[in-house]
Amino acid sequence: MTRTVGAVAAIALLVTACSSGDDTAGATTPSVPTAPSATTASTLPESTLPESTLPESALPETTAPATRPHGTRLDVEALAAWLDESAAANPTSPGELVTVLAPGTDVSAAGGSFDIGGDPLTADASFRIASVTKTFTAAATLRLVEIGALRLDDDLVSAGLPNELVELLRADGYDGTSITVAHLLDHSSGIYDYAFGDGSPYVSEVLADPAHVWTVGEQVAFATAHGDPLGARGR
């Protein structure tokens, strides 16, 4: 089953569906994202969470309302110290990096080391985001399905995948009229997984030039150049 390329092709569909005539809109995807730099913690706004998710009539008379934090501050040094303790308590996990993005605060902190026994992990360290992109891509795709911009049973051609990408895939043995949006999302498109394929040099090429931003076309071309279809779509 496909993993990375399915997400890449789905991203290409998103670019097409979201574009309003600008061929460059959203056409690139970073290969190695960088975590936000650590910043000074800011004051968080007063919580707007409800005191209870139960209706008032269902609560016992003795139930006290939840305490609302007021003027709560996120202490980045305390967060880093907690991460150090957490990393020390989990020896198989060398370090942990946390970023908190919320109204009024933008904080990153790290604890532990980059590698087991290695240098300390810093809040601006880079990590391979890998399959985390699948969640974002799937959620955005389903939102497009919800508003009628895409259908799960659209194939690559009817969904509007750029013709040059359809042709790249066709030349490597893929039928763009039989692979659907649903196949891309559930990893059953049969497209070669260039990031994890046997002997694939993708990771080494990314690390050789980490500042390079790979376009969707470059990634699809890499997949077709370094591997062949894994199997029939839908399996």
Coordinates of C-alpha atoms in Angstrom, one line a residue, residues 7-183:
A7 CA -0.5 12.1 0.6
V8 CA 1.6 14.0 -2.0
A9 CA -1.0 13.3 -4.7
A10 CA -3.8 14.2 -2.4
I11 CA -2.0 17.5 -1.6
A12 CA -1.8 18.1 -5.4
L13 CA -5.6 17.7 -5.5
L14 CA -6.0 20.1 -2.6
V15 CA -3.9 22.7 -4.5
T16 CA -6.0 22.3 -7.5
A17 CA -9.3 22.4 -5.6
C18 CA -8.3 25.4 -3.6
S19 CA -6.6 27.4 -6.4
S20 CA -8.4 30.3 -7.9
G21 CA -6.3 30.5 -11.1
D22 CA -2.9 31.0 -9.4
D23 CA -0.8 28.1 -10.6
T24 CA 1.7 28.6 -7.8
A25 CA -0.7 28.7 -4.9
G26 CA 0.3 26.1 -2.3
A27 CA 2.4 24.2 -4.9
T28 CA 5.3 23.4 -2.5
T29 CA 5.6 21.3 0.6
P30 CA 8.6 21.5 2.9
S31 CA 10.6 18.3 3.3
V32 CA 12.1 19.0 6.7
P33 CA 10.0 21.4 8.8
T34 CA 11.6 23.5 11.6
A35 CA 9.9 23.9 14.9
P36 CA 9.2 27.5 16.0
S37 CA 11.9 29.2 18.0
A38 CA 11.4 29.5 21.7
T39 CA 9.8 32.7 22.7
T40 CA 8.9 34.4 26.0
A41 CA 5.8 33.0 27.5
S42 CA 2.8 35.4 27.3
T43 CA -0.2 35.7 29.5
L44 CA -3.0 33.4 28.5
P45 CA -6.5 34.8 28.2
E46 CA -9.2 33.8 30.7
S47 CA -10.5 30.4 29.9
T48 CA -13.7 30.3 27.9
L49 CA -14.3 26.6 28.6
P50 CA -17.7 25.7 30.1
E51 CA -17.7 24.8 33.7
S52 CA -19.2 21.4 32.9
T53 CA -20.3 19.5 29.8
L54 CA -23.4 18.2 31.7
P55 CA -26.7 20.1 31.8
E56 CA -27.1 21.9 35.2
S57 CA -30.1 19.8 36.0
A58 CA -28.0 16.6 35.8
L59 CA -25.3 17.8 38.3
P60 CA -25.5 16.9 42.0
E61 CA -26.3 19.8 44.3
T62 CA -22.9 19.4 45.9
T63 CA -21.0 19.7 42.7
A64 CA -18.8 22.9 42.8
P65 CA -18.2 24.8 39.6
A66 CA -14.8 24.2 37.9
T67 CA -12.1 26.7 38.8
R68 CA -11.4 29.0 35.9
P69 CA -7.7 30.0 35.5
H70 CA -7.3 33.8 35.5
G71 CA -4.1 35.4 34.3
T72 CA -2.4 32.0 33.9
R73 CA 1.1 32.2 32.7
L74 CA 2.9 29.5 30.7
D75 CA 6.4 29.4 32.2
V76 CA 8.7 28.2 29.4
E77 CA 11.5 27.3 31.9
A78 CA 9.2 25.2 34.0
L79 CA 7.9 23.5 30.8
A80 CA 11.5 22.7 29.8
A81 CA 12.2 21.3 33.3
W82 CA 9.1 19.1 33.1
L83 CA 10.2 17.8 29.7
D84 CA 13.7 17.1 31.1
E85 CA 12.1 15.0 33.9
S86 CA 9.8 13.3 31.4
A87 CA 12.7 12.4 29.1
A88 CA 14.7 11.1 32.1
A89 CA 11.8 8.9 33.1
N90 CA 11.6 7.3 29.6
P91 CA 15.2 6.2 28.8
T92 CA 14.1 4.8 25.4
S93 CA 12.9 8.3 24.3
P94 CA 16.0 10.6 24.4
G95 CA 14.2 13.9 24.2
E96 CA 10.9 15.7 23.9
L97 CA 9.9 19.0 22.1
V98 CA 6.6 20.7 22.7
T99 CA 5.2 23.8 21.0
V100 CA 2.1 25.5 22.4
L101 CA 0.3 27.8 20.0
A102 CA -2.8 29.4 21.7
P103 CA -4.3 32.9 21.9
G104 CA -1.8 35.1 23.6
T105 CA 1.1 32.6 23.6
D106 CA 3.6 31.1 21.2
V107 CA 6.1 29.0 23.1
S108 CA 8.4 26.1 22.3
A109 CA 10.5 24.2 24.9
A110 CA 12.6 21.0 24.8
G111 CA 14.0 18.6 27.3
G112 CA 16.4 15.6 27.2
S113 CA 18.8 15.1 24.3
F114 CA 18.7 14.9 20.5
D115 CA 20.0 11.3 20.6
I116 CA 20.4 8.9 23.5
G117 CA 23.4 10.2 25.3
G118 CA 23.9 13.0 22.8
D119 CA 23.7 16.7 22.8
P120 CA 20.8 18.5 24.6
L121 CA 17.7 18.9 22.5
T122 CA 16.9 22.5 21.7
A123 CA 13.5 24.1 21.0
D124 CA 14.5 25.0 17.4
A125 CA 15.6 21.5 16.4
S126 CA 14.3 20.1 13.1
F127 CA 12.5 16.8 12.8
R128 CA 11.0 14.9 9.9
I129 CA 7.3 15.4 10.0
A130 CA 6.6 12.3 7.9
S131 CA 3.2 10.8 8.4
V132 CA 1.9 13.6 10.5
T133 CA 1.1 15.3 7.2
K134 CA -1.5 12.5 6.5
T135 CA -3.8 13.8 9.2
F136 CA -3.7 17.4 7.9
T137 CA -4.2 16.2 4.3
A138 CA -7.1 13.9 5.1
A139 CA -8.9 16.5 7.2
A140 CA -8.5 19.2 4.5
T141 CA -9.6 16.8 1.8
L142 CA -12.7 15.7 3.7
R143 CA -13.5 19.3 4.3
L144 CA -13.4 19.9 0.5
V145 CA -15.7 16.8 0.1
E146 CA -18.0 18.3 2.6
I147 CA -18.4 21.6 0.7
G148 CA -18.7 19.8 -2.6
A149 CA -15.3 20.8 -4.1
L150 CA -14.3 17.1 -4.3
R151 CA -15.9 13.7 -4.1
L152 CA -14.2 10.6 -2.6
D153 CA -15.0 8.6 -5.8
D154 CA -13.4 11.2 -8.1
D155 CA -10.5 9.7 -9.9
L156 CA -7.2 11.7 -10.4
V157 CA -8.3 13.0 -13.8
S158 CA -11.9 14.0 -12.8
A159 CA -10.6 15.5 -9.6
G160 CA -8.5 17.9 -11.6
L161 CA -5.0 16.6 -10.8
P162 CA -2.6 18.7 -13.0
N163 CA -2.1 16.8 -16.3
E164 CA 1.7 16.8 -16.0
L165 CA 1.4 14.8 -12.8
V166 CA -1.2 12.4 -14.3
E167 CA 1.2 11.8 -17.2
L168 CA 4.1 11.2 -14.8
L169 CA 2.1 8.5 -13.1
R170 CA 0.7 7.1 -16.3
A171 CA 4.3 6.7 -17.7
D172 CA 5.2 4.6 -14.7
G173 CA 2.2 2.3 -15.1
Y174 CA -0.6 4.0 -13.1
D175 CA -4.0 4.6 -14.5
G176 CA -5.2 8.0 -13.4
T177 CA -8.8 7.2 -14.2
S178 CA -8.9 4.3 -11.8
I179 CA -7.2 5.7 -8.7
T180 CA -9.6 7.7 -6.6
V181 CA -9.4 10.3 -3.9
A182 CA -10.5 7.6 -1.5
H183 CA -7.7 5.3 -2.6

